[in-house]
């Protein structure tokens, strides 16, 4: 089956602009979570969406937001971009039923690499 | 709070040799899952292996095995018969099941593995 698809793969923005990243999960997966990866902070959890609802949120400012559609596809948005937002943004897809099954079904996409100038 | 520690920033191994990448974790949740991911320079996080906290057997997936020592809170990855294509960053990650954050992974800082001829 098809894997997790993230678009765009690369993008360059300038400070103050906003950006929208997209993630299509594996078919049948209802949970989409987002991570930010930077050399200084490593991999950090941004938020998770399940059945169109934000289920968990990491410690990021309100400039970072997201949503999930009825087909489980998710978008994340970063407004008023800062230089420090330059990062690889990774999306992960899972069944969303881990509390019941405790499975390893959690797969990542190739990421969207954002550069802020 | 959960924490993942990877104490080896970099490792070298000769082709066809086995290598062990260390990972220790800390959690107060009795139900959790441990993951290993490989991240080549392209950025994609590739799932390697998963161990649930209640799994009785150590997980194995082809050349990858997870040496799970629950009492010591360690989950070391063993790669047998290393190949040049194994050169990459390797991340250990954990998720807690009973805290309502089942899709939130906490990552270690990673180990860069270099396979040599």
JSON list of C-alpha atoms in Angstrom, two decimals:
[
{"chain": "A", "resi": 1, "resn": "UNK", "atom": "CA", "xyz": [0.00, 0.00, 0.00]},
{"chain": "A", "resi": 2, "resn": "UNK", "atom": "CA", "xyz": [1.07, 3.58, -0.56]},
{"chain": "A", "resi": 3, "resn": "UNK", "atom": "CA", "xyz": [3.09, 5.24, 2.18]},
{"chain": "A", "resi": 4, "resn": "UNK", "atom": "CA", "xyz": [2.76, 8.61, 3.84]},
{"chain": "A", "resi": 5, "resn": "UNK", "atom": "CA", "xyz": [2.96, 11.42, 1.31]},
{"chain": "A", "resi": 6, "resn": "UNK", "atom": "CA", "xyz": [4.11, 14.91, 2.19]},
{"chain": "A", "resi": 7, "resn": "UNK", "atom": "CA", "xyz": [4.06, 17.94, -0.06]},
{"chain": "A", "resi": 8, "resn": "UNK", "atom": "CA", "xyz": [5.92, 20.02, -0.90]},
{"chain": "A", "resi": 9, "resn": "UNK", "atom": "CA", "xyz": [9.27, 18.34, -0.31]},
{"chain": "A", "resi": 10, "resn": "UNK", "atom": "CA", "xyz": [11.25, 21.57, -0.34]},
{"chain": "A", "resi": 11, "resn": "UNK", "atom": "CA", "xyz": [10.28, 25.18, 0.00]},
{"chain": "A", "resi": 12, "resn": "UNK", "atom": "CA", "xyz": [11.89, 28.52, 0.67]},
{"chain": "A", "resi": 13, "resn": "UNK", "atom": "CA", "xyz": [10.08, 31.40, 2.36]},
{"chain": "A", "resi": 14, "resn": "UNK", "atom": "CA", "xyz": [11.03, 34.75, 3.81]},
{"chain": "A", "resi": 15, "resn": "UNK", "atom": "CA", "xyz": [10.48, 36.00, 7.33]},
{"chain": "A", "resi": 16, "resn": "UNK", "atom": "CA", "xyz": [6.94, 37.10, 8.02]},
{"chain": "A", "resi": 17, "resn": "UNK", "atom": "CA", "xyz": [5.36, 34.90, 5.38]},
{"chain": "A", "resi": 18, "resn": "UNK", "atom": "CA", "xyz": [3.17, 31.94, 6.14]},
{"chain": "A", "resi": 19, "resn": "UNK", "atom": "CA", "xyz": [3.40, 28.36, 4.89]},
{"chain": "A", "resi": 20, "resn": "UNK", "atom": "CA", "xyz": [1.08, 25.38, 4.57]},
{"chain": "A", "resi": 21, "resn": "UNK", "atom": "CA", "xyz": [2.35, 21.81, 4.47]},
{"chain": "A", "resi": 22, "resn": "UNK", "atom": "CA", "xyz": [0.27, 18.81, 3.50]},
{"chain": "A", "resi": 23, "resn": "UNK", "atom": "CA", "xyz": [0.29, 15.19, 4.61]},
{"chain": "A", "resi": 24, "resn": "UNK", "atom": "CA", "xyz": [-1.67, 12.26, 3.20]},
{"chain": "A", "resi": 25, "resn": "UNK", "atom": "CA", "xyz": [-1.61, 9.28, 5.58]},
{"chain": "A", "resi": 26, "resn": "UNK", "atom": "CA", "xyz": [-1.55, 5.60, 4.76]},
{"chain": "A", "resi": 27, "resn": "UNK", "atom": "CA", "xyz": [-4.96, 4.38, 3.68]},
{"chain": "A", "resi": 28, "resn": "UNK", "atom": "CA", "xyz": [-6.99, 3.36, 6.71]},
{"chain": "A", "resi": 29, "resn": "UNK", "atom": "CA", "xyz": [-4.92, 5.39, 9.16]},
{"chain": "A", "resi": 30, "resn": "UNK", "atom": "CA", "xyz": [-6.93, 7.97, 11.06]},
{"chain": "A", "resi": 31, "resn": "UNK", "atom": "CA", "xyz": [-4.22, 9.61, 13.11]},
{"chain": "A", "resi": 32, "resn": "UNK", "atom": "CA", "xyz": [-1.75, 12.13, 11.73]},
{"chain": "A", "resi": 33, "resn": "UNK", "atom": "CA", "xyz": [0.96, 13.65, 13.89]},
{"chain": "A", "resi": 34, "resn": "UNK", "atom": "CA", "xyz": [3.53, 16.29, 13.02]},
{"chain": "A", "resi": 35, "resn": "UNK", "atom": "CA", "xyz": [7.12, 16.69, 14.14]},
{"chain": "A", "resi": 36, "resn": "UNK", "atom": "CA", "xyz": [9.73, 19.38, 13.71]},
{"chain": "A", "resi": 37, "resn": "UNK", "atom": "CA", "xyz": [13.37, 18.39, 13.30]},
{"chain": "A", "resi": 38, "resn": "UNK", "atom": "CA", "xyz": [16.18, 20.90, 13.73]},
{"chain": "A", "resi": 39, "resn": "UNK", "atom": "CA", "xyz": [19.90, 20.40, 14.38]},
{"chain": "A", "resi": 40, "resn": "UNK", "atom": "CA", "xyz": [19.65, 22.21, 17.69]},
{"chain": "A", "resi": 41, "resn": "UNK", "atom": "CA", "xyz": [16.43, 20.83, 19.17]},
{"chain": "A", "resi": 42, "resn": "UNK", "atom": "CA", "xyz": [16.26, 17.45, 17.49]},
{"chain": "A", "resi": 43, "resn": "UNK", "atom": "CA", "xyz": [12.86, 15.90, 16.85]},
{"chain": "A", "resi": 44, "resn": "UNK", "atom": "CA", "xyz": [9.97, 17.56, 18.62]},
{"chain": "A", "resi": 45, "resn": "UNK", "atom": "CA", "xyz": [6.30, 16.72, 18.62]},
{"chain": "A", "resi": 46, "resn": "UNK", "atom": "CA", "xyz": [4.05, 19.46, 17.25]},
{"chain": "A", "resi": 47, "resn": "UNK", "atom": "CA", "xyz": [0.52, 18.05, 17.37]},
{"chain": "A", "resi": 48, "resn": "UNK", "atom": "CA", "xyz": [-1.66, 15.09, 16.51]},
{"chain": "A", "resi": 49, "resn": "UNK", "atom": "CA", "xyz": [-5.00, 14.92, 14.76]},
{"chain": "A", "resi": 50, "resn": "UNK", "atom": "CA", "xyz": [-7.46, 12.06, 14.96]},
{"chain": "A", "resi": 51, "resn": "UNK", "atom": "CA", "xyz": [-10.85, 12.05, 13.27]},
{"chain": "A", "resi": 52, "resn": "UNK", "atom": "CA", "xyz": [-10.56, 15.74, 12.43]},
{"chain": "A", "resi": 53, "resn": "UNK", "atom": "CA", "xyz": [-9.86, 16.72, 16.05]},
{"chain": "A", "resi": 54, "resn": "UNK", "atom": "CA", "xyz": [-6.61, 17.82, 17.60]},
{"chain": "A", "resi": 55, "resn": "UNK", "atom": "CA", "xyz": [-5.89, 15.17, 20.20]},
{"chain": "A", "resi": 56, "resn": "UNK", "atom": "CA", "xyz": [-2.50, 16.29, 21.48]},
{"chain": "A", "resi": 57, "resn": "UNK", "atom": "CA", "xyz": [-0.34, 19.36, 21.20]},
{"chain": "A", "resi": 58, "resn": "UNK", "atom": "CA", "xyz": [3.33, 19.93, 21.84]},
{"chain": "A", "resi": 59, "resn": "UNK", "atom": "CA", "xyz": [5.00, 23.00, 23.27]},
{"chain": "A", "resi": 60, "resn": "UNK", "atom": "CA", "xyz": [4.96, 25.29, 20.26]},
{"chain": "A", "resi": 61, "resn": "UNK", "atom": "CA", "xyz": [3.61, 28.84, 19.88]},
{"chain": "A", "resi": 62, "resn": "UNK", "atom": "CA", "xyz": [0.20, 29.54, 18.42]},
{"chain": "A", "resi": 63, "resn": "UNK", "atom": "CA", "xyz": [1.78, 30.40, 15.06]},
{"chain": "A", "resi": 64, "resn": "UNK", "atom": "CA", "xyz": [1.85, 26.66, 14.47]},
{"chain": "A", "resi": 65, "resn": "UNK", "atom": "CA", "xyz": [-1.55, 25.22, 13.69]},
{"chain": "A", "resi": 66, "resn": "UNK", "atom": "CA", "xyz": [-3.05, 22.34, 11.84]},
{"chain": "A", "resi": 67, "resn": "UNK", "atom": "CA", "xyz": [-6.20, 20.64, 10.75]},
{"chain": "A", "resi": 68, "resn": "UNK", "atom": "CA", "xyz": [-7.41, 17.32, 9.49]},
{"chain": "A", "resi": 69, "resn": "UNK", "atom": "CA", "xyz": [-9.99, 16.63, 6.83]},
{"chain": "A", "resi": 70, "resn": "UNK", "atom": "CA", "xyz": [-12.64, 13.94, 6.68]},
{"chain": "A", "resi": 71, "resn": "UNK", "atom": "CA", "xyz": [-10.40, 11.80, 4.45]},
{"chain": "A", "resi": 72, "resn": "UNK", "atom": "CA", "xyz": [-7.70, 11.95, 7.18]},
{"chain": "A", "resi": 73, "resn": "UNK", "atom": "CA", "xyz": [-5.41, 14.18, 5.14]},
{"chain": "A", "resi": 74, "resn": "UNK", "atom": "CA", "xyz": [-3.82, 16.83, 7.29]},
{"chain": "A", "resi": 75, "resn": "UNK", "atom": "CA", "xyz": [-2.31, 20.24, 6.82]},
{"chain": "A", "resi": 76, "resn": "UNK", "atom": "CA", "xyz": [-0.13, 22.26, 9.11]},
{"chain": "A", "resi": 77, "resn": "UNK", "atom": "CA", "xyz": [0.32, 25.98, 8.89]},
{"chain": "A", "resi": 78, "resn": "UNK", "atom": "CA", "xyz": [3.01, 28.25, 10.24]},
{"chain": "A", "resi": 79, "resn": "UNK", "atom": "CA", "xyz": [2.25, 31.94, 10.21]},
{"chain": "A", "resi": 80, "resn": "UNK", "atom": "CA", "xyz": [4.62, 34.88, 10.56]},
{"chain": "A", "resi": 81, "resn": "UNK", "atom": "CA", "xyz": [7.64, 32.77, 9.79]},
{"chain": "A", "resi": 82, "resn": "UNK", "atom": "CA", "xyz": [10.84, 33.26, 11.76]},
{"chain": "A", "resi": 83, "resn": "UNK", "atom": "CA", "xyz": [14.37, 32.18, 10.87]},
{"chain": "A", "resi": 84, "resn": "UNK", "atom": "CA", "xyz": [14.19, 29.55, 13.61]},
{"chain": "A", "resi": 85, "resn": "UNK", "atom": "CA", "xyz": [11.30, 27.83, 11.85]},
{"chain": "A", "resi": 86, "resn": "UNK", "atom": "CA", "xyz": [13.73, 26.51, 9.28]},
{"chain": "A", "resi": 87, "resn": "UNK", "atom": "CA", "xyz": [13.48, 22.76, 9.76]},
{"chain": "A", "resi": 88, "resn": "UNK", "atom": "CA", "xyz": [12.45, 19.42, 8.39]},
{"chain": "A", "resi": 89, "resn": "UNK", "atom": "CA", "xyz": [8.76, 18.89, 9.12]},
{"chain": "A", "resi": 90, "resn": "UNK", "atom": "CA", "xyz": [7.80, 15.25, 9.35]},
{"chain": "A", "resi": 91, "resn": "UNK", "atom": "CA", "xyz": [4.35, 13.77, 9.32]},
{"chain": "A", "resi": 92, "resn": "UNK", "atom": "CA", "xyz": [3.55, 10.40, 10.86]},
{"chain": "A", "resi": 93, "resn": "UNK", "atom": "CA", "xyz": [0.51, 8.25, 10.22]},
{"chain": "A", "resi": 94, "resn": "UNK", "atom": "CA", "xyz": [-1.02, 5.60, 12.44]},
{"chain": "A", "resi": 95, "resn": "UNK", "atom": "CA", "xyz": [-4.25, 3.77, 13.09]},
{"chain": "A", "resi": 96, "resn": "UNK", "atom": "CA", "xyz": [-4.87, 5.97, 16.12]},
{"chain": "A", "resi": 97, "resn": "UNK", "atom": "CA", "xyz": [-5.97, 3.03, 18.23]},
{"chain": "A", "resi": 98, "resn": "UNK", "atom": "CA", "xyz": [-2.73, 2.50, 20.06]},
{"chain": "A", "resi": 99, "resn": "UNK", "atom": "CA", "xyz": [-4.31, 2.58, 23.48]},
{"chain": "A", "resi": 100, "resn": "UNK", "atom": "CA", "xyz": [-6.16, -0.59, 22.62]},
{"chain": "A", "resi": 101, "resn": "UNK", "atom": "CA", "xyz": [-3.64, -2.41, 20.48]},
{"chain": "A", "resi": 102, "resn": "UNK", "atom": "CA", "xyz": [-0.18, -1.10, 21.47]},
{"chain": "A", "resi": 103, "resn": "UNK", "atom": "CA", "xyz": [1.14, -1.78, 18.02]},
{"chain": "A", "resi": 104, "resn": "UNK", "atom": "CA", "xyz": [4.09, -0.42, 16.13]},
{"chain": "A", "resi": 105, "resn": "UNK", "atom": "CA", "xyz": [1.94, 0.93, 13.32]},
{"chain": "A", "resi": 106, "resn": "UNK", "atom": "CA", "xyz": [3.48, 4.41, 13.08]},
{"chain": "A", "resi": 107, "resn": "UNK", "atom": "CA", "xyz": [5.08, 5.45, 9.81]},
{"chain": "A", "resi": 108, "resn": "UNK", "atom": "CA", "xyz": [6.65, 8.67, 8.63]},
{"chain": "A", "resi": 109, "resn": "UNK", "atom": "CA", "xyz": [6.68, 10.49, 5.35]},
{"chain": "A", "resi": 110, "resn": "UNK", "atom": "CA", "xyz": [9.77, 11.88, 3.63]},
{"chain": "A", "resi": 111, "resn": "UNK", "atom": "CA", "xyz": [9.29, 15.29, 5.21]},
{"chain": "A", "resi": 112, "resn": "UNK", "atom": "CA", "xyz": [8.99, 18.86, 4.00]},
{"chain": "A", "resi": 113, "resn": "UNK", "atom": "CA", "xyz": [12.19, 20.83, 4.28]},
{"chain": "A", "resi": 114, "resn": "UNK", "atom": "CA", "xyz": [11.45, 24.48, 4.99]},
{"chain": "A", "resi": 115, "resn": "UNK", "atom": "CA", "xyz": [14.06, 27.19, 4.69]},
{"chain": "A", "resi": 116, "resn": "UNK", "atom": "CA", "xyz": [13.23, 30.66, 6.00]},
{"chain": "A", "resi": 117, "resn": "UNK", "atom": "CA", "xyz": [15.39, 33.51, 4.72]},
{"chain": "B", "resi": 1, "resn": "UNK", "atom": "CA", "xyz": [8.32, 12.73, 32.09]},
{"chain": "B", "resi": 2, "resn": "UNK", "atom": "CA", "xyz": [9.47, 10.29, 29.48]},
{"chain": "B", "resi": 3, "resn": "UNK", "atom": "CA", "xyz": [13.05, 10.47, 28.27]},
{"chain": "B", "resi": 4, "resn": "UNK", "atom": "CA", "xyz": [15.17, 8.63, 25.72]},
{"chain": "B", "resi": 5, "resn": "UNK", "atom": "CA", "xyz": [18.96, 8.59, 25.95]},
{"chain": "B", "resi": 6, "resn": "UNK", "atom": "CA", "xyz": [21.30, 7.61, 23.15]},
{"chain": "B", "resi": 7, "resn": "UNK", "atom": "CA", "xyz": [24.85, 7.99, 24.40]},
{"chain": "B", "resi": 8, "resn": "UNK", "atom": "CA", "xyz": [26.69, 7.22, 21.16]},
{"chain": "B", "resi": 9, "resn": "UNK", "atom": "CA", "xyz": [26.77, 10.26, 18.87]},
{"chain": "B", "resi": 10, "resn": "UNK", "atom": "CA", "xyz": [28.68, 8.29, 16.23]},
{"chain": "B", "resi": 11, "resn": "UNK", "atom": "CA", "xyz": [29.66, 4.71, 15.53]},
{"chain": "B", "resi": 12, "resn": "UNK", "atom": "CA", "xyz": [31.83, 3.00, 12.95]},
{"chain": "B", "resi": 13, "resn": "UNK", "atom": "CA", "xyz": [31.43, -0.61, 11.86]},
{"chain": "B", "resi": 14, "resn": "UNK", "atom": "CA", "xyz": [33.04, -2.66, 9.13]},
{"chain": "B", "resi": 15, "resn": "UNK", "atom": "CA", "xyz": [30.91, -4.13, 6.43]},
{"chain": "B", "resi": 16, "resn": "UNK", "atom": "CA", "xyz": [29.49, -7.57, 7.34]},
{"chain": "B", "resi": 17, "resn": "UNK", "atom": "CA", "xyz": [30.11, -7.04, 11.04]},
{"chain": "B", "resi": 18, "resn": "UNK", "atom": "CA", "xyz": [27.37, -6.70, 13.67]},
{"chain": "B", "resi": 19, "resn": "UNK", "atom": "CA", "xyz": [26.84, -3.46, 15.57]},
{"chain": "B", "resi": 20, "resn": "UNK", "atom": "CA", "xyz": [24.82, -2.51, 18.65]},
{"chain": "B", "resi": 21, "resn": "UNK", "atom": "CA", "xyz": [23.30, 0.93, 19.06]},
{"chain": "B", "resi": 22, "resn": "UNK", "atom": "CA", "xyz": [22.42, 1.80, 22.63]},
{"chain": "B", "resi": 23, "resn": "UNK", "atom": "CA", "xyz": [19.16, 3.24, 23.91]},
{"chain": "B", "resi": 24, "resn": "UNK", "atom": "CA", "xyz": [17.92, 3.70, 27.45]},
{"chain": "B", "resi": 25, "resn": "UNK", "atom": "CA", "xyz": [14.56, 5.12, 28.40]},
{"chain": "B", "resi": 26, "resn": "UNK", "atom": "CA", "xyz": [12.70, 6.43, 31.37]},
{"chain": "B", "resi": 27, "resn": "UNK", "atom": "CA", "xyz": [8.95, 6.32, 31.90]},
{"chain": "B", "resi": 28, "resn": "UNK", "atom": "CA", "xyz": [6.47, 5.84, 34.69]},
{"chain": "B", "resi": 29, "resn": "UNK", "atom": "CA", "xyz": [3.81, 4.41, 32.38]},
{"chain": "B", "resi": 30, "resn": "UNK", "atom": "CA", "xyz": [3.73, 0.59, 32.60]},
{"chain": "B", "resi": 31, "resn": "UNK", "atom": "CA", "xyz": [2.43, 0.42, 29.02]},
{"chain": "B", "resi": 32, "resn": "UNK", "atom": "CA", "xyz": [4.68, 1.87, 26.35]},
{"chain": "B", "resi": 33, "resn": "UNK", "atom": "CA", "xyz": [6.21, 1.15, 22.98]},
{"chain": "B", "resi": 34, "resn": "UNK", "atom": "CA", "xyz": [9.76, 1.49, 21.73]},
{"chain": "B", "resi": 35, "resn": "UNK", "atom": "CA", "xyz": [10.72, 2.22, 18.14]},
{"chain": "B", "resi": 36, "resn": "UNK", "atom": "CA", "xyz": [13.88, 2.41, 16.11]},
{"chain": "B", "resi": 37, "resn": "UNK", "atom": "CA", "xyz": [13.99, 4.52, 12.97]},
{"chain": "B", "resi": 38, "resn": "UNK", "atom": "CA", "xyz": [16.68, 5.01, 10.36]},
{"chain": "B", "resi": 39, "resn": "UNK", "atom": "CA", "xyz": [17.11, 8.41, 8.78]},
{"chain": "B", "resi": 40, "resn": "UNK", "atom": "CA", "xyz": [19.34, 8.59, 5.68]},
{"chain": "B", "resi": 41, "resn": "UNK", "atom": "CA", "xyz": [20.56, 11.92, 4.39]},
{"chain": "B", "resi": 42, "resn": "UNK", "atom": "CA", "xyz": [17.38, 12.26, 2.32]},
{"chain": "B", "resi": 43, "resn": "UNK", "atom": "CA", "xyz": [15.49, 12.92, 5.56]},
{"chain": "B", "resi": 44, "resn": "UNK", "atom": "CA", "xyz": [12.86, 10.21, 5.48]},
{"chain": "B", "resi": 45, "resn": "UNK", "atom": "CA", "xyz": [12.31, 8.39, 8.78]},
{"chain": "B", "resi": 46, "resn": "UNK", "atom": "CA", "xyz": [12.30, 4.70, 7.97]},
{"chain": "B", "resi": 47, "resn": "UNK", "atom": "CA", "xyz": [10.67, 2.38, 10.49]},
{"chain": "B", "resi": 48, "resn": "UNK", "atom": "CA", "xyz": [12.93, -0.50, 11.49]},
{"chain": "B", "resi": 49, "resn": "UNK", "atom": "CA", "xyz": [11.54, -2.31, 14.50]},
{"chain": "B", "resi": 50, "resn": "UNK", "atom": "CA", "xyz": [9.05, -2.04, 17.36]},
{"chain": "B", "resi": 51, "resn": "UNK", "atom": "CA", "xyz": [8.86, -3.51, 20.87]},
{"chain": "B", "resi": 52, "resn": "UNK", "atom": "CA", "xyz": [5.81, -3.27, 23.08]},
{"chain": "B", "resi": 53, "resn": "UNK", "atom": "CA", "xyz": [6.39, -3.16, 26.82]},
{"chain": "B", "resi": 54, "resn": "UNK", "atom": "CA", "xyz": [4.37, -6.33, 27.34]},
{"chain": "B", "resi": 55, "resn": "UNK", "atom": "CA", "xyz": [5.93, -8.29, 24.51]},
{"chain": "B", "resi": 56, "resn": "UNK", "atom": "CA", "xyz": [7.57, -11.40, 25.91]},
{"chain": "B", "resi": 57, "resn": "UNK", "atom": "CA", "xyz": [9.99, -11.94, 23.06]},
{"chain": "B", "resi": 58, "resn": "UNK", "atom": "CA", "xyz": [12.59, -9.57, 21.71]},
{"chain": "B", "resi": 59, "resn": "UNK", "atom": "CA", "xyz": [11.48, -8.11, 18.40]},
{"chain": "B", "resi": 60, "resn": "UNK", "atom": "CA", "xyz": [13.28, -9.09, 15.21]},
{"chain": "B", "resi": 61, "resn": "UNK", "atom": "CA", "xyz": [12.91, -7.82, 11.65]},
{"chain": "B", "resi": 62, "resn": "UNK", "atom": "CA", "xyz": [15.34, -9.33, 9.18]},
{"chain": "B", "resi": 63, "resn": "UNK", "atom": "CA", "xyz": [18.84, -8.10, 10.07]},
{"chain": "B", "resi": 64, "resn": "UNK", "atom": "CA", "xyz": [17.49, -5.95, 12.89]},
{"chain": "B", "resi": 65, "resn": "UNK", "atom": "CA", "xyz": [16.82, -7.16, 16.40]},
{"chain": "B", "resi": 66, "resn": "UNK", "atom": "CA", "xyz": [15.96, -5.30, 19.54]},
{"chain": "B", "resi": 67, "resn": "UNK", "atom": "CA", "xyz": [17.65, -6.34, 22.76]},
{"chain": "B", "resi": 68, "resn": "UNK", "atom": "CA", "xyz": [14.93, -5.40, 25.24]},
{"chain": "B", "resi": 69, "resn": "UNK", "atom": "CA", "xyz": [15.93, -5.44, 28.89]},
{"chain": "B", "resi": 70, "resn": "UNK", "atom": "CA", "xyz": [12.92, -4.11, 30.74]},
{"chain": "B", "resi": 71, "resn": "UNK", "atom": "CA", "xyz": [14.41, -4.06, 34.23]},
{"chain": "B", "resi": 72, "resn": "UNK", "atom": "CA", "xyz": [17.37, -2.05, 32.99]},
{"chain": "B", "resi": 73, "resn": "UNK", "atom": "CA", "xyz": [15.12, 0.13, 30.80]},
{"chain": "B", "resi": 74, "resn": "UNK", "atom": "CA", "xyz": [17.23, -0.46, 27.75]},
{"chain": "B", "resi": 75, "resn": "UNK", "atom": "CA", "xyz": [16.24, -1.18, 24.16]},
{"chain": "B", "resi": 76, "resn": "UNK", "atom": "CA", "xyz": [19.40, -1.61, 22.12]},
{"chain": "B", "resi": 77, "resn": "UNK", "atom": "CA", "xyz": [19.26, -2.11, 18.37]},
{"chain": "B", "resi": 78, "resn": "UNK", "atom": "CA", "xyz": [21.45, -4.84, 16.92]},
{"chain": "B", "resi": 79, "resn": "UNK", "atom": "CA", "xyz": [22.20, -4.77, 13.21]},
{"chain": "B", "resi": 80, "resn": "UNK", "atom": "CA", "xyz": [23.74, -7.97, 11.94]},
{"chain": "B", "resi": 81, "resn": "UNK", "atom": "CA", "xyz": [25.88, -8.26, 8.80]},
{"chain": "B", "resi": 82, "resn": "UNK", "atom": "CA", "xyz": [26.19, -4.49, 8.26]},
{"chain": "B", "resi": 83, "resn": "UNK", "atom": "CA", "xyz": [25.92, -3.16, 4.73]},
{"chain": "B", "resi": 84, "resn": "UNK", "atom": "CA", "xyz": [27.16, 0.11, 3.24]},
{"chain": "B", "resi": 85, "resn": "UNK", "atom": "CA", "xyz": [23.54, 1.16, 2.84]},
{"chain": "B", "resi": 86, "resn": "UNK", "atom": "CA", "xyz": [23.11, 1.03, 6.61]},
{"chain": "B", "resi": 87, "resn": "UNK", "atom": "CA", "xyz": [25.11, 4.26, 6.95]},
{"chain": "B", "resi": 88, "resn": "UNK", "atom": "CA", "xyz": [22.60, 6.75, 8.39]},
{"chain": "B", "resi": 89, "resn": "UNK", "atom": "CA", "xyz": [21.28, 8.35, 11.57]},
{"chain": "B", "resi": 90, "resn": "UNK", "atom": "CA", "xyz": [19.44, 5.99, 13.87]},
{"chain": "B", "resi": 91, "resn": "UNK", "atom": "CA", "xyz": [16.84, 7.20, 16.33]},
{"chain": "B", "resi": 92, "resn": "UNK", "atom": "CA", "xyz": [15.33, 5.43, 19.28]},
{"chain": "B", "resi": 93, "resn": "UNK", "atom": "CA", "xyz": [11.85, 6.63, 20.26]},
{"chain": "B", "resi": 94, "resn": "UNK", "atom": "CA", "xyz": [9.21, 5.85, 22.84]},
{"chain": "B", "resi": 95, "resn": "UNK", "atom": "CA", "xyz": [5.53, 6.44, 23.24]},
{"chain": "B", "resi": 96, "resn": "UNK", "atom": "CA", "xyz": [3.48, 6.08, 26.36]},
{"chain": "B", "resi": 97, "resn": "UNK", "atom": "CA", "xyz": [0.12, 4.36, 26.00]},
{"chain": "B", "resi": 98, "resn": "UNK", "atom": "CA", "xyz": [-1.84, 5.28, 29.12]},
{"chain": "B", "resi": 99, "resn": "UNK", "atom": "CA", "xyz": [-1.21, 8.99, 29.23]},
{"chain": "B", "resi": 100, "resn": "UNK", "atom": "CA", "xyz": [-3.50, 9.93, 26.36]},
{"chain": "B", "resi": 101, "resn": "UNK", "atom": "CA", "xyz": [-0.55, 10.70, 24.13]},
{"chain": "B", "resi": 102, "resn": "UNK", "atom": "CA", "xyz": [-0.30, 7.42, 22.29]},
{"chain": "B", "resi": 103, "resn": "UNK", "atom": "CA", "xyz": [0.77, 9.02, 19.02]},
{"chain": "B", "resi": 104, "resn": "UNK", "atom": "CA", "xyz": [3.36, 11.31, 20.58]},
{"chain": "B", "resi": 105, "resn": "UNK", "atom": "CA", "xyz": [6.86, 9.97, 20.26]},
{"chain": "B", "resi": 106, "resn": "UNK", "atom": "CA", "xyz": [9.77, 11.11, 22.37]},
{"chain": "B", "resi": 107, "resn": "UNK", "atom": "CA", "xyz": [13.00, 10.77, 20.44]},
{"chain": "B", "resi": 108, "resn": "UNK", "atom": "CA", "xyz": [16.61, 10.36, 21.45]},
{"chain": "B", "resi": 109, "resn": "UNK", "atom": "CA", "xyz": [19.33, 12.51, 19.96]},
{"chain": "B", "resi": 110, "resn": "UNK", "atom": "CA", "xyz": [20.33, 9.82, 17.51]},
{"chain": "B", "resi": 111, "resn": "UNK", "atom": "CA", "xyz": [23.45, 7.83, 16.60]},
{"chain": "B", "resi": 112, "resn": "UNK", "atom": "CA", "xyz": [25.21, 8.35, 13.30]},
{"chain": "B", "resi": 113, "resn": "UNK", "atom": "CA", "xyz": [26.38, 5.00, 11.98]},
{"chain": "B", "resi": 114, "resn": "UNK", "atom": "CA", "xyz": [29.08, 4.80, 9.36]},
{"chain": "B", "resi": 115, "resn": "UNK", "atom": "CA", "xyz": [29.72, 1.46, 7.67]},
{"chain": "B", "resi": 116, "resn": "UNK", "atom": "CA", "xyz": [33.20, 1.09, 6.21]},
{"chain": "B", "resi": 117, "resn": "UNK", "atom": "CA", "xyz": [34.74, -1.36, 3.75]}
]
